[in-house]
Short mmCIF file of C-alpha atoms in Angstrom, two decimals:
data_model
loop_
_atom_site.label_atom_id
_atom_site.label_comp_id
_atom_site.label_asym_id
_atom_site.label_seq_id
_atom_site.Cartn_x
_atom_site.Cartn_y
_atom_site.Cartn_z
CA MET P 5 76.21 62.64 -8.38
CA THR P 6 73.03 64.37 -7.73
CA LEU P 7 71.17 62.24 -10.03
CA ARG P 8 72.66 59.09 -8.50
CA ARG P 9 71.87 60.87 -5.14
CA THR P 10 68.23 60.79 -5.92
CA LEU P 11 68.22 57.76 -7.77
CA VAL P 12 69.33 56.00 -4.50
CA GLY P 13 67.29 57.88 -2.22
CA GLY P 14 64.08 56.94 -4.33
CA LEU P 15 65.05 53.43 -4.52
CA ALA P 16 65.57 53.21 -1.03
CA THR P 17 61.99 54.91 -0.22
CA VAL P 18 60.41 52.67 -2.24
CA GLY P 19 62.32 50.14 -0.76
CA LEU P 20 61.21 50.82 2.86
CA ALA P 21 57.67 51.67 1.42
CA ALA P 22 57.43 47.98 0.19
CA GLY P 23 58.80 46.62 3.37
CA LEU P 24 56.17 48.03 5.65
CA LEU P 25 53.13 46.77 3.07
CA VAL P 26 54.47 43.28 3.64
CA SER P 27 54.93 43.44 7.27
CA ALA P 28 51.63 44.95 7.59
CA ALA P 29 50.24 42.46 5.68
CA PRO P 30 48.21 39.31 7.71
CA ALA P 31 49.30 35.90 8.00
CA GLN P 32 47.46 33.79 5.75
CA ALA P 33 45.30 31.09 7.33
CA ALA P 34 45.36 27.46 6.40
CA ALA P 35 42.57 24.57 6.96
CA TRP P 36 42.30 20.80 6.70
CA GLY P 37 39.07 19.12 6.37
CA GLY P 38 38.81 15.55 6.77
CA ASN P 39 36.01 13.28 6.30
CA PHE P 40 35.63 10.02 8.51
CA SER P 41 33.80 7.10 7.27
CA SER P 42 32.07 6.63 11.09
CA ARG P 43 32.42 8.80 13.88
CA ILE P 44 34.46 6.56 16.15
CA ALA P 45 37.36 7.31 13.54
CA CYS P 46 36.38 11.11 13.60
CA VAL P 47 36.53 11.09 17.21
CA ALA P 48 40.01 9.43 17.11
CA GLY P 49 41.43 11.02 14.02
CA THR P 50 40.57 14.78 14.98
CA PRO P 51 43.00 15.22 18.22
CA ALA P 52 45.71 12.74 16.06
CA LYS P 53 45.55 15.59 13.22
CA VAL P 54 45.62 18.65 15.88
CA ALA P 55 48.67 16.58 17.78
CA TYR P 56 50.20 16.16 13.89
CA TYR P 57 50.27 20.29 13.16
CA ALA P 58 50.76 21.06 16.98
CA SER P 59 54.29 18.85 16.92
CA TYR P 60 55.13 21.59 13.90
CA GLY P 61 54.86 24.51 15.50
CA TYR P 62 51.03 25.41 14.64
CA LYS P 63 48.68 26.31 16.65
CA PRO P 64 45.77 24.53 15.59
CA ARG P 65 42.10 25.29 16.70
CA VAL P 66 39.40 22.73 15.84
CA ALA P 67 36.47 25.18 13.90
CA THR P 68 34.22 22.04 12.83
CA TYR P 69 34.36 19.24 15.07
CA CYS P 70 32.50 15.74 13.87
CA GLU P 71 29.71 16.77 11.82
CA TYR P 72 27.16 14.33 10.47
CA HIS P 73 26.59 14.50 6.78
CA LYS P 74 24.59 12.68 4.28
CA ILE P 75 24.02 13.97 0.70
CA GLY P 76 22.21 12.03 -1.31
CA ASN P 77 22.26 8.20 -2.08
CA ASP P 78 25.85 8.30 -1.31
CA ALA P 79 27.24 6.88 2.37
CA PRO P 80 27.43 8.97 5.03
CA PHE P 81 30.35 11.05 6.49
CA TRP P 82 32.01 12.68 9.45
CA TYR P 83 33.58 16.14 9.09
CA THR P 84 36.06 17.58 10.79
CA GLU P 85 37.89 20.77 9.91
CA ILE P 86 41.16 22.20 11.58
CA ARG P 87 42.28 25.46 11.04
CA TYR P 88 46.04 26.30 12.12
#
């Protein structure tokens, strides 16, 4: 009986400690990055994507808004990053 009580008490303590650690961990942040072929497409597409994430209950935040990039001989593109 004493052994059983000790095991149950030990398991309860371990379970409580694990639950506290999980609840204290910060939430994982997610991000979406999009490449657009023109500035007009970027300016139009960014608010649409923000509205999409907001409709699912996220709180989106634009981290990078329509930055121009040209890498080597590739076509230029405009980049937007949204964190939610």
